[in-house]
């Protein structure tokens, strides 16, 4: 197998230049689909026959909850690449994904709590889905705090990768919590194998909103990674030349 | 639009109290994700600029 592409992709300089071309497109697509999905869901979709209008929180809750788990899995992928191949860019990605993932996890918990009040009559219960999501939030905070606590960059990268991998055990617990235990939280709204139980007028805005949030994640991740690359490579000639040329010194 | 007028849109049959604050908080978190990196970028760029100027000054002396 030809590994040149893989190694090239792992080069911060190469990534910086290429991602500069992606970013405007990614950002525009993200903004358009988020606005389309959320405005459609908020203003145009019909109310739910059982929950009325409170269900409109779904257009924020489901995309952020999906991403909270998905981002953690991507961090675990980056952790493996960091530990096995020691690709610098993978650790940059891991570092930059953590705050974004934690913000989505927090938003999923808040939107869930507000939705719970009119639906279940309570903001919070210590049931399996809610508790495992709270643990996910603490795992995110743990990874962020661990990096801040270790001075050596290589040790920090290794420690964060290991902690991320240990925490992966929580992801299947979140996924199957609604099946394994008796919980207040409803089962999956969308599955890959079954036809969605949702009406089409609600399903489309939800899918567009999910797409929008994924694109938004991609855009802000690229944005953060580019800055972190400049930060880490500040002593290299290419960064100094770039800053001197483009930003004028 | 599903709602007849602005007041029914805001009220949402009593659920507006829950739906609108949720979207407000969502907007704040989206804004944080855009603004936090841009602020960090400013800091990093100005640090690198200072670094370049230091090297040049030392070169002149």
PDB file of C-alpha atoms in Angstrom:
ATOM      1  CA  UNK A   1       0.000   0.000   0.000  1.00  0.00           C
ATOM      2  CA  UNK A   2       1.165   3.490  -0.759  1.00  0.00           C
ATOM      3  CA  UNK A   3       1.420   5.491   2.448  1.00  0.00           C
ATOM      4  CA  UNK A   4       2.651   8.753   0.907  1.00  0.00           C
ATOM      5  CA  UNK A   5      -0.803  10.307   0.976  1.00  0.00           C
ATOM      6  CA  UNK A   6      -1.267   9.384   4.635  1.00  0.00           C
ATOM      7  CA  UNK A   7       2.033  10.960   5.627  1.00  0.00           C
ATOM      8  CA  UNK A   8       1.394  14.029   3.529  1.00  0.00           C
ATOM      9  CA  UNK A   9      -1.986  14.409   5.178  1.00  0.00           C
ATOM     10  CA  UNK A  10      -0.249  14.235   8.535  1.00  0.00           C
ATOM     11  CA  UNK A  11       1.996  17.177   7.690  1.00  0.00           C
ATOM     12  CA  UNK A  12       0.743  20.313   9.463  1.00  0.00           C
ATOM     13  CA  UNK A  13       2.052  22.647   6.745  1.00  0.00           C
ATOM     14  CA  UNK A  14       0.285  20.747   3.987  1.00  0.00           C
ATOM     15  CA  UNK A  15      -2.934  20.583   5.988  1.00  0.00           C
ATOM     16  CA  UNK A  16      -2.776  24.315   6.729  1.00  0.00           C
ATOM     17  CA  UNK A  17      -2.546  25.254   3.075  1.00  0.00           C
ATOM     18  CA  UNK A  18      -5.167  22.797   1.836  1.00  0.00           C
ATOM     19  CA  UNK A  19      -7.683  23.511   4.617  1.00  0.00           C
ATOM     20  CA  UNK A  20      -7.536  27.218   3.829  1.00  0.00           C
ATOM     21  CA  UNK A  21      -9.280  26.371   0.566  1.00  0.00           C
ATOM     22  CA  UNK A  22     -11.929  24.170   2.204  1.00  0.00           C
ATOM     23  CA  UNK A  23     -12.881  26.442   5.052  1.00  0.00           C
ATOM     24  CA  UNK A  24     -15.009  29.097   3.257  1.00  0.00           C
ATOM     25  CA  UNK A  25     -17.021  26.396   1.471  1.00  0.00           C
ATOM     26  CA  UNK A  26     -17.488  24.337   4.581  1.00  0.00           C
ATOM     27  CA  UNK A  27     -18.538  27.381   6.592  1.00  0.00           C
ATOM     28  CA  UNK A  28     -21.030  28.572   3.980  1.00  0.00           C
ATOM     29  CA  UNK A  29     -22.617  25.127   3.554  1.00  0.00           C
ATOM     30  CA  UNK A  30     -22.826  24.713   7.333  1.00  0.00           C
ATOM     31  CA  UNK A  31     -24.518  28.086   7.837  1.00  0.00           C
ATOM     32  CA  UNK A  32     -27.002  27.515   5.001  1.00  0.00           C
ATOM     33  CA  UNK A  33     -28.080  24.046   6.095  1.00  0.00           C
ATOM     34  CA  UNK A  34     -28.274  24.956   9.782  1.00  0.00           C
ATOM     35  CA  UNK A  35     -30.455  27.971   9.041  1.00  0.00           C
ATOM     36  CA  UNK A  36     -32.624  25.924   6.650  1.00  0.00           C
ATOM     37  CA  UNK A  37     -33.088  23.027   9.076  1.00  0.00           C
ATOM     38  CA  UNK A  38     -33.725  25.110  12.184  1.00  0.00           C
ATOM     39  CA  UNK A  39     -36.027  27.690  10.559  1.00  0.00           C
ATOM     40  CA  UNK A  40     -38.007  24.930   8.857  1.00  0.00           C
ATOM     41  CA  UNK A  41     -38.334  23.000  12.096  1.00  0.00           C
ATOM     42  CA  UNK A  42     -39.173  26.026  14.191  1.00  0.00           C
ATOM     43  CA  UNK A  43     -41.610  27.829  11.880  1.00  0.00           C
ATOM     44  CA  UNK A  44     -42.924  25.486   9.198  1.00  0.00           C
ATOM     45  CA  UNK A  45     -43.069  21.920  10.524  1.00  0.00           C
ATOM     46  CA  UNK A  46     -46.431  20.844  11.998  1.00  0.00           C
ATOM     47  CA  UNK A  47     -46.708  20.277  15.774  1.00  0.00           C
ATOM     48  CA  UNK A  48     -46.485  16.763  17.212  1.00  0.00           C
ATOM     49  CA  UNK A  49     -49.858  15.110  17.869  1.00  0.00           C
ATOM     50  CA  UNK A  50     -48.776  14.103  21.379  1.00  0.00           C
ATOM     51  CA  UNK A  51     -46.178  16.655  22.506  1.00  0.00           C
ATOM     52  CA  UNK A  52     -47.500  19.718  20.686  1.00  0.00           C
ATOM     53  CA  UNK A  53     -44.931  22.411  19.972  1.00  0.00           C
ATOM     54  CA  UNK A  54     -42.409  21.445  22.643  1.00  0.00           C
ATOM     55  CA  UNK A  55     -41.074  18.751  20.299  1.00  0.00           C
ATOM     56  CA  UNK A  56     -39.481  21.536  18.186  1.00  0.00           C
ATOM     57  CA  UNK A  57     -36.540  21.271  20.573  1.00  0.00           C
ATOM     58  CA  UNK A  58     -35.687  18.039  18.699  1.00  0.00           C
ATOM     59  CA  UNK A  59     -34.116  20.032  15.842  1.00  0.00           C
ATOM     60  CA  UNK A  60     -31.402  21.187  18.246  1.00  0.00           C
ATOM     61  CA  UNK A  61     -31.361  18.260  20.658  1.00  0.00           C
ATOM     62  CA  UNK A  62     -30.872  15.323  18.276  1.00  0.00           C
ATOM     63  CA  UNK A  63     -28.073  16.850  16.131  1.00  0.00           C
ATOM     64  CA  UNK A  64     -26.077  17.948  19.188  1.00  0.00           C
ATOM     65  CA  UNK A  65     -26.607  14.642  21.000  1.00  0.00           C
ATOM     66  CA  UNK A  66     -25.499  12.720  17.880  1.00  0.00           C
ATOM     67  CA  UNK A  67     -22.424  14.886  17.578  1.00  0.00           C
ATOM     68  CA  UNK A  68     -21.543  14.623  21.261  1.00  0.00           C
ATOM     69  CA  UNK A  69     -21.019  10.869  20.822  1.00  0.00           C
ATOM     70  CA  UNK A  70     -19.685  11.030  17.261  1.00  0.00           C
ATOM     71  CA  UNK A  71     -17.032  13.630  18.132  1.00  0.00           C
ATOM     72  CA  UNK A  72     -15.870  11.473  21.023  1.00  0.00           C
ATOM     73  CA  UNK A  73     -15.515   8.488  18.670  1.00  0.00           C
ATOM     74  CA  UNK A  74     -13.512  10.653  16.253  1.00  0.00           C
ATOM     75  CA  UNK A  75     -11.299  11.689  19.169  1.00  0.00           C
ATOM     76  CA  UNK A  76     -10.754   8.007  19.921  1.00  0.00           C
ATOM     77  CA  UNK A  77      -9.730   7.462  16.277  1.00  0.00           C
ATOM     78  CA  UNK A  78      -7.293  10.375  16.547  1.00  0.00           C
ATOM     79  CA  UNK A  79      -5.996   8.894  19.830  1.00  0.00           C
ATOM     80  CA  UNK A  80      -5.174   5.577  18.115  1.00  0.00           C
ATOM     81  CA  UNK A  81      -3.353   7.384  15.289  1.00  0.00           C
ATOM     82  CA  UNK A  82      -1.458   9.474  17.849  1.00  0.00           C
ATOM     83  CA  UNK A  83      -0.350   6.439  19.860  1.00  0.00           C
ATOM     84  CA  UNK A  84       0.414   4.050  16.992  1.00  0.00           C
ATOM     85  CA  UNK A  85       1.787   6.253  14.195  1.00  0.00           C
ATOM     86  CA  UNK A  86       2.666   9.368  16.227  1.00  0.00           C
ATOM     87  CA  UNK A  87       1.158  11.622  13.557  1.00  0.00           C
ATOM     88  CA  UNK A  88       1.375  15.183  14.902  1.00  0.00           C
ATOM     89  CA  UNK A  89      -1.787  16.323  13.199  1.00  0.00           C
ATOM     90  CA  UNK A  90      -3.849  13.616  14.932  1.00  0.00           C
ATOM     91  CA  UNK A  91      -3.004  15.084  18.320  1.00  0.00           C
ATOM     92  CA  UNK A  92      -3.843  18.580  17.040  1.00  0.00           C
ATOM     93  CA  UNK A  93      -7.227  17.182  15.953  1.00  0.00           C
ATOM     94  CA  UNK A  94      -7.778  15.485  19.309  1.00  0.00           C
ATOM     95  CA  UNK A  95      -6.997  18.687  21.179  1.00  0.00           C
ATOM     96  CA  UNK A  96      -9.264  20.809  18.976  1.00  0.00           C
ATOM     97  CA  UNK A  97     -12.192  18.385  18.976  1.00  0.00           C
ATOM     98  CA  UNK A  98     -12.521  18.255  22.770  1.00  0.00           C
ATOM     99  CA  UNK A  99     -13.923  21.764  23.405  1.00  0.00           C
ATOM    100  CA  UNK A 100     -16.288  21.521  20.424  1.00  0.00           C
ATOM    101  CA  UNK A 101     -17.542  18.101  21.516  1.00  0.00           C
ATOM    102  CA  UNK A 102     -18.010  19.262  25.087  1.00  0.00           C
ATOM    103  CA  UNK A 103     -20.038  22.276  23.945  1.00  0.00           C
ATOM    104  CA  UNK A 104     -22.352  20.004  21.927  1.00  0.00           C
ATOM    105  CA  UNK A 105     -22.652  17.591  24.845  1.00  0.00           C
ATOM    106  CA  UNK A 106     -23.568  20.458  27.154  1.00  0.00           C
ATOM    107  CA  UNK A 107     -26.143  21.742  24.671  1.00  0.00           C
ATOM    108  CA  UNK A 108     -27.642  18.251  24.304  1.00  0.00           C
ATOM    109  CA  UNK A 109     -28.003  18.029  28.093  1.00  0.00           C
ATOM    110  CA  UNK A 110     -29.516  21.529  28.414  1.00  0.00           C
ATOM    111  CA  UNK A 111     -31.953  21.095  25.513  1.00  0.00           C
ATOM    112  CA  UNK A 112     -32.884  17.678  26.905  1.00  0.00           C
ATOM    113  CA  UNK A 113     -33.534  19.102  30.358  1.00  0.00           C
ATOM    114  CA  UNK A 114     -35.739  21.903  29.002  1.00  0.00           C
ATOM    115  CA  UNK A 115     -37.597  19.426  26.804  1.00  0.00           C
ATOM    116  CA  UNK A 116     -38.040  17.089  29.775  1.00  0.00           C
ATOM    117  CA  UNK A 117     -39.970  19.659  31.802  1.00  0.00           C
ATOM    118  CA  UNK A 118     -43.127  19.853  29.625  1.00  0.00           C
ATOM    119  CA  UNK A 119     -42.817  16.221  28.472  1.00  0.00           C
ATOM    120  CA  UNK A 120     -41.895  14.255  31.598  1.00  0.00           C
ATOM    121  CA  UNK A 121     -42.709  16.898  34.205  1.00  0.00           C
ATOM    122  CA  UNK A 122     -39.125  17.075  35.426  1.00  0.00           C
ATOM    123  CA  UNK A 123     -35.861  18.747  34.366  1.00  0.00           C
ATOM    124  CA  UNK A 124     -33.646  15.847  35.339  1.00  0.00           C
ATOM    125  CA  UNK A 125     -33.774  12.193  36.365  1.00  0.00           C
ATOM    126  CA  UNK A 126     -30.842   9.950  37.153  1.00  0.00           C
ATOM    127  CA  UNK A 127     -31.717   7.471  34.458  1.00  0.00           C
ATOM    128  CA  UNK A 128     -29.274   5.592  32.252  1.00  0.00           C
ATOM    129  CA  UNK A 129     -29.307   7.829  29.152  1.00  0.00           C
ATOM    130  CA  UNK A 130     -29.063  11.098  31.023  1.00  0.00           C
ATOM    131  CA  UNK A 131     -26.415   9.885  33.447  1.00  0.00           C
ATOM    132  CA  UNK A 132     -24.214   8.364  30.724  1.00  0.00           C
ATOM    133  CA  UNK A 133     -24.423  11.643  28.763  1.00  0.00           C
ATOM    134  CA  UNK A 134     -23.365  13.544  31.892  1.00  0.00           C
ATOM    135  CA  UNK A 135     -20.394  11.171  32.236  1.00  0.00           C
ATOM    136  CA  UNK A 136     -19.512  11.929  28.602  1.00  0.00           C
ATOM    137  CA  UNK A 137     -19.437  15.643  29.446  1.00  0.00           C
ATOM    138  CA  UNK A 138     -17.078  14.948  32.362  1.00  0.00           C
ATOM    139  CA  UNK A 139     -14.862  12.824  30.082  1.00  0.00           C
ATOM    140  CA  UNK A 140     -14.593  15.788  27.699  1.00  0.00           C
ATOM    141  CA  UNK A 141     -13.722  18.107  30.584  1.00  0.00           C
ATOM    142  CA  UNK A 142     -11.210  15.529  31.822  1.00  0.00           C
ATOM    143  CA  UNK A 143      -9.386  15.389  28.489  1.00  0.00           C
ATOM    144  CA  UNK A 144      -9.289  19.212  28.301  1.00  0.00           C
ATOM    145  CA  UNK A 145      -8.055  19.566  31.892  1.00  0.00           C
ATOM    146  CA  UNK A 146      -5.436  16.830  31.535  1.00  0.00           C
ATOM    147  CA  UNK A 147      -3.739  18.640  28.663  1.00  0.00           C
ATOM    148  CA  UNK A 148      -3.676  21.837  30.637  1.00  0.00           C
ATOM    149  CA  UNK A 149      -2.098  20.063  33.599  1.00  0.00           C
ATOM    150  CA  UNK A 150       0.886  18.520  31.780  1.00  0.00           C
ATOM    151  CA  UNK A 151       3.799  20.695  30.720  1.00  0.00           C
ATOM    152  CA  UNK A 152       5.511  18.430  28.204  1.00  0.00           C
ATOM    153  CA  UNK A 153       3.619  18.400  24.893  1.00  0.00           C
ATOM    154  CA  UNK A 154       4.534  14.788  24.036  1.00  0.00           C
ATOM    155  CA  UNK A 155       3.509  13.467  27.452  1.00  0.00           C
ATOM    156  CA  UNK A 156       0.272  15.456  27.289  1.00  0.00           C
ATOM    157  CA  UNK A 157      -0.511  14.025  23.852  1.00  0.00           C
ATOM    158  CA  UNK A 158       0.015  10.462  25.079  1.00  0.00           C
ATOM    159  CA  UNK A 159      -1.923  10.940  28.306  1.00  0.00           C
ATOM    160  CA  UNK A 160      -4.896  12.557  26.521  1.00  0.00           C
ATOM    161  CA  UNK A 161      -4.932   9.761  23.932  1.00  0.00           C
ATOM    162  CA  UNK A 162      -4.986   7.093  26.648  1.00  0.00           C
ATOM    163  CA  UNK A 163      -7.700   8.843  28.667  1.00  0.00           C
ATOM    164  CA  UNK A 164      -9.810   9.276  25.508  1.00  0.00           C
ATOM    165  CA  UNK A 165      -9.513   5.568  24.715  1.00  0.00           C
ATOM    166  CA  UNK A 166     -10.447   4.530  28.256  1.00  0.00           C
ATOM    167  CA  UNK A 167     -13.571   6.695  28.043  1.00  0.00           C
ATOM    168  CA  UNK A 168     -14.761   5.050  24.817  1.00  0.00           C
ATOM    169  CA  UNK A 169     -16.427   2.350  26.918  1.00  0.00           C
ATOM    170  CA  UNK A 170     -19.109   4.946  27.719  1.00  0.00           C
ATOM    171  CA  UNK A 171     -20.218   5.342  24.080  1.00  0.00           C
ATOM    172  CA  UNK A 172     -22.001   1.959  23.662  1.00  0.00           C
ATOM    173  CA  UNK A 173     -23.533   2.537  27.102  1.00  0.00           C
ATOM    174  CA  UNK A 174     -25.054   5.817  25.840  1.00  0.00           C
ATOM    175  CA  UNK A 175     -26.222   4.176  22.619  1.00  0.00           C
ATOM    176  CA  UNK A 176     -27.886   1.136  24.163  1.00  0.00           C
ATOM    177  CA  UNK A 177     -28.947   2.703  27.467  1.00  0.00           C
ATOM    178  CA  UNK A 178     -32.491   3.174  26.178  1.00  0.00           C
ATOM    179  CA  UNK A 179     -32.715  -0.541  25.356  1.00  0.00           C
ATOM    180  CA  UNK A 180     -30.811  -2.108  28.267  1.00  0.00           C
ATOM    181  CA  UNK A 181     -32.540  -0.205  31.035  1.00  0.00           C
ATOM    182  CA  UNK A 182     -36.011   1.065  31.690  1.00  0.00           C
ATOM    183  CA  UNK A 183     -35.567   4.777  31.086  1.00  0.00           C
ATOM    184  CA  UNK A 184     -37.735   7.829  30.691  1.00  0.00           C
ATOM    185  CA  UNK A 185     -35.852   8.705  27.528  1.00  0.00           C
ATOM    186  CA  UNK A 186     -37.561   7.554  24.353  1.00  0.00           C
ATOM    187  CA  UNK A 187     -35.914   5.085  21.960  1.00  0.00           C
ATOM    188  CA  UNK A 188     -33.931   6.088  18.889  1.00  0.00           C
ATOM    189  CA  UNK A 189     -35.763   8.491  16.569  1.00  0.00           C
ATOM    190  CA  UNK A 190     -33.645   7.557  13.579  1.00  0.00           C
ATOM    191  CA  UNK A 191     -32.061   4.206  12.796  1.00  0.00           C
ATOM    192  CA  UNK A 192     -30.184   3.061   9.729  1.00  0.00           C
ATOM    193  CA  UNK A 193     -32.064  -0.204   9.445  1.00  0.00           C
ATOM    194  CA  UNK A 194     -35.692   0.773   9.890  1.00  0.00           C
ATOM    195  CA  UNK A 195     -38.030   3.136   8.163  1.00  0.00           C
ATOM    196  CA  UNK A 196     -38.315   6.314  10.246  1.00  0.00           C
ATOM    197  CA  UNK A 197     -41.417   6.510  12.408  1.00  0.00           C
ATOM    198  CA  UNK A 198     -41.475  10.276  11.975  1.00  0.00           C
ATOM    199  CA  UNK A 199     -43.698  12.206   9.574  1.00  0.00           C
ATOM    200  CA  UNK A 200     -41.865  13.448   6.480  1.00  0.00           C
ATOM    201  CA  UNK A 201     -42.612  17.109   7.311  1.00  0.00           C
ATOM    202  CA  UNK A 202     -40.649  16.672  10.548  1.00  0.00           C
ATOM    203  CA  UNK A 203     -38.034  14.254   9.228  1.00  0.00           C
ATOM    204  CA  UNK A 204     -36.634  16.526   6.504  1.00  0.00           C
ATOM    205  CA  UNK A 205     -35.882  19.526   8.702  1.00  0.00           C
ATOM    206  CA  UNK A 206     -34.333  17.154  11.254  1.00  0.00           C
ATOM    207  CA  UNK A 207     -32.055  15.526   8.665  1.00  0.00           C
ATOM    208  CA  UNK A 208     -31.027  18.915   7.254  1.00  0.00           C
ATOM    209  CA  UNK A 209     -30.316  20.190  10.750  1.00  0.00           C
ATOM    210  CA  UNK A 210     -28.170  17.119  11.519  1.00  0.00           C
ATOM    211  CA  UNK A 211     -26.253  17.645   8.268  1.00  0.00           C
ATOM    212  CA  UNK A 212     -25.838  21.331   9.146  1.00  0.00           C
ATOM    213  CA  UNK A 213     -24.423  20.581  12.586  1.00  0.00           C
ATOM    214  CA  UNK A 214     -21.979  18.023  11.162  1.00  0.00           C
ATOM    215  CA  UNK A 215     -20.764  20.584   8.608  1.00  0.00           C
ATOM    216  CA  UNK A 216     -20.547  23.217  11.336  1.00  0.00           C
ATOM    217  CA  UNK A 217     -18.442  20.837  13.406  1.00  0.00           C
ATOM    218  CA  UNK A 218     -16.166  20.293  10.390  1.00  0.00           C
ATOM    219  CA  UNK A 219     -15.814  24.028   9.815  1.00  0.00           C
ATOM    220  CA  UNK A 220     -15.025  25.019  13.407  1.00  0.00           C
ATOM    221  CA  UNK A 221     -12.689  22.030  13.766  1.00  0.00           C
ATOM    222  CA  UNK A 222     -10.688  23.119  10.707  1.00  0.00           C
ATOM    223  CA  UNK A 223     -10.681  26.691  12.049  1.00  0.00           C
ATOM    224  CA  UNK A 224      -9.334  25.569  15.433  1.00  0.00           C
ATOM    225  CA  UNK A 225      -6.795  23.167  13.938  1.00  0.00           C
ATOM    226  CA  UNK A 226      -5.326  25.858  11.694  1.00  0.00           C
ATOM    227  CA  UNK A 227      -4.792  28.136  14.682  1.00  0.00           C
ATOM    228  CA  UNK A 228      -3.301  25.338  16.781  1.00  0.00           C
ATOM    229  CA  UNK A 229      -0.925  24.477  13.934  1.00  0.00           C
ATOM    230  CA  UNK A 230       0.319  28.090  13.838  1.00  0.00           C
ATOM    231  CA  UNK A 231       0.660  27.977  17.614  1.00  0.00           C
ATOM    232  CA  UNK A 232       2.688  24.764  17.683  1.00  0.00           C
ATOM    233  CA  UNK A 233       4.813  25.507  14.609  1.00  0.00           C
ATOM    234  CA  UNK A 234       5.530  29.109  15.519  1.00  0.00           C
ATOM    235  CA  UNK A 235       9.294  28.558  15.478  1.00  0.00           C
ATOM    236  CA  UNK A 236       9.342  27.102  11.975  1.00  0.00           C
ATOM    237  CA  UNK A 237      10.327  29.159   8.975  1.00  0.00           C
ATOM    238  CA  UNK A 238       7.102  28.558   7.034  1.00  0.00           C
ATOM    239  CA  UNK A 239       4.884  29.921   9.825  1.00  0.00           C
ATOM    240  CA  UNK A 240       7.064  32.983  10.352  1.00  0.00           C
ATOM    241  CA  UNK A 241       7.119  33.648   6.618  1.00  0.00           C
ATOM    242  CA  UNK A 242       3.348  33.178   6.405  1.00  0.00           C
ATOM    243  CA  UNK A 243       2.653  35.591   9.242  1.00  0.00           C
ATOM    244  CA  UNK A 244       5.169  38.130   7.915  1.00  0.00           C
ATOM    245  CA  UNK A 245       3.805  37.953   4.355  1.00  0.00           C
ATOM    246  CA  UNK A 246       0.077  37.669   4.894  1.00  0.00           C
ATOM    247  CA  UNK A 247      -0.488  39.578   8.073  1.00  0.00           C
ATOM    248  CA  UNK A 248       2.213  42.161   7.568  1.00  0.00           C
ATOM    249  CA  UNK A 249       4.982  42.686  10.128  1.00  0.00           C
TER     250      UNK A 249
ATOM    251  CA  UNK B   1     -45.479  29.276   8.081  1.00  0.00           C
ATOM    252  CA  UNK B   2     -47.409  26.971  10.379  1.00  0.00           C
ATOM    253  CA  UNK B   3     -48.342  29.730  12.858  1.00  0.00           C
ATOM    254  CA  UNK B   4     -51.000  32.324  11.997  1.00  0.00           C
ATOM    255  CA  UNK B   5     -49.282  35.345  13.549  1.00  0.00           C
ATOM    256  CA  UNK B   6     -46.262  36.416  15.567  1.00  0.00           C
ATOM    257  CA  UNK B   7     -47.960  36.114  18.949  1.00  0.00           C
ATOM    258  CA  UNK B   8     -48.998  32.501  18.334  1.00  0.00           C
ATOM    259  CA  UNK B   9     -45.469  31.829  17.098  1.00  0.00           C
ATOM    260  CA  UNK B  10     -44.021  33.243  20.329  1.00  0.00           C
ATOM    261  CA  UNK B  11     -46.593  31.545  22.530  1.00  0.00           C
ATOM    262  CA  UNK B  12     -46.567  28.116  20.794  1.00  0.00           C
ATOM    263  CA  UNK B  13     -49.629  27.013  22.819  1.00  0.00           C
ATOM    264  CA  UNK B  14     -47.737  27.485  26.059  1.00  0.00           C
ATOM    265  CA  UNK B  15     -44.582  25.740  24.902  1.00  0.00           C
ATOM    266  CA  UNK B  16     -42.847  28.906  23.681  1.00  0.00           C
ATOM    267  CA  UNK B  17     -41.568  29.271  27.224  1.00  0.00           C
ATOM    268  CA  UNK B  18     -39.484  26.133  26.671  1.00  0.00           C
ATOM    269  CA  UNK B  19     -38.748  26.274  22.947  1.00  0.00           C
ATOM    270  CA  UNK B  20     -37.452  29.855  22.618  1.00  0.00           C
ATOM    271  CA  UNK B  21     -34.952  29.811  25.511  1.00  0.00           C
ATOM    272  CA  UNK B  22     -33.628  26.494  24.123  1.00  0.00           C
ATOM    273  CA  UNK B  23     -32.936  28.110  20.759  1.00  0.00           C
ATOM    274  CA  UNK B  24     -31.404  31.109  22.519  1.00  0.00           C
ATOM    275  CA  UNK B  25     -28.954  28.896  24.401  1.00  0.00           C
ATOM    276  CA  UNK B  26     -28.262  26.986  21.176  1.00  0.00           C
ATOM    277  CA  UNK B  27     -27.373  30.237  19.454  1.00  0.00           C
ATOM    278  CA  UNK B  28     -25.007  31.172  22.299  1.00  0.00           C
ATOM    279  CA  UNK B  29     -23.145  27.865  22.027  1.00  0.00           C
ATOM    280  CA  UNK B  30     -22.915  28.170  18.248  1.00  0.00           C
ATOM    281  CA  UNK B  31     -21.541  31.700  18.683  1.00  0.00           C
ATOM    282  CA  UNK B  32     -19.005  30.475  21.269  1.00  0.00           C
ATOM    283  CA  UNK B  33     -17.723  27.874  18.797  1.00  0.00           C
ATOM    284  CA  UNK B  34     -17.077  30.570  16.185  1.00  0.00           C
ATOM    285  CA  UNK B  35     -15.821  33.399  18.408  1.00  0.00           C
ATOM    286  CA  UNK B  36     -13.523  31.473  20.779  1.00  0.00           C
ATOM    287  CA  UNK B  37     -11.153  30.273  18.009  1.00  0.00           C
ATOM    288  CA  UNK B  38     -11.131  33.721  16.366  1.00  0.00           C
ATOM    289  CA  UNK B  39     -10.033  35.284  19.666  1.00  0.00           C
ATOM    290  CA  UNK B  40      -7.365  32.642  20.113  1.00  0.00           C
ATOM    291  CA  UNK B  41      -6.183  33.294  16.547  1.00  0.00           C
ATOM    292  CA  UNK B  42      -5.641  36.978  17.327  1.00  0.00           C
ATOM    293  CA  UNK B  43      -3.526  36.063  20.355  1.00  0.00           C
ATOM    294  CA  UNK B  44      -1.419  33.504  18.495  1.00  0.00           C
ATOM    295  CA  UNK B  45      -0.796  35.831  15.524  1.00  0.00           C
ATOM    296  CA  UNK B  46       0.259  38.723  17.744  1.00  0.00           C
ATOM    297  CA  UNK B  47       2.624  36.436  19.675  1.00  0.00           C
ATOM    298  CA  UNK B  48       4.248  35.246  16.463  1.00  0.00           C
ATOM    299  CA  UNK B  49       4.528  38.839  15.199  1.00  0.00           C
ATOM    300  CA  UNK B  50       6.281  39.854  18.407  1.00  0.00           C
ATOM    301  CA  UNK B  51       8.606  36.896  18.021  1.00  0.00           C
ATOM    302  CA  UNK B  52       9.515  37.935  14.473  1.00  0.00           C
ATOM    303  CA  UNK B  53      10.141  41.538  15.538  1.00  0.00           C
ATOM    304  CA  UNK B  54      12.383  40.369  18.398  1.00  0.00           C
ATOM    305  CA  UNK B  55      14.498  38.304  16.009  1.00  0.00           C
ATOM    306  CA  UNK B  56      14.799  41.265  13.584  1.00  0.00           C
ATOM    307  CA  UNK B  57      15.766  43.665  16.361  1.00  0.00           C
ATOM    308  CA  UNK B  58      18.456  41.310  17.555  1.00  0.00           C
ATOM    309  CA  UNK B  59      19.666  41.013  13.958  1.00  0.00           C
ATOM    310  CA  UNK B  60      20.034  44.810  13.670  1.00  0.00           C
ATOM    311  CA  UNK B  61      21.886  45.232  16.963  1.00  0.00           C
TER     312      UNK B  61
END
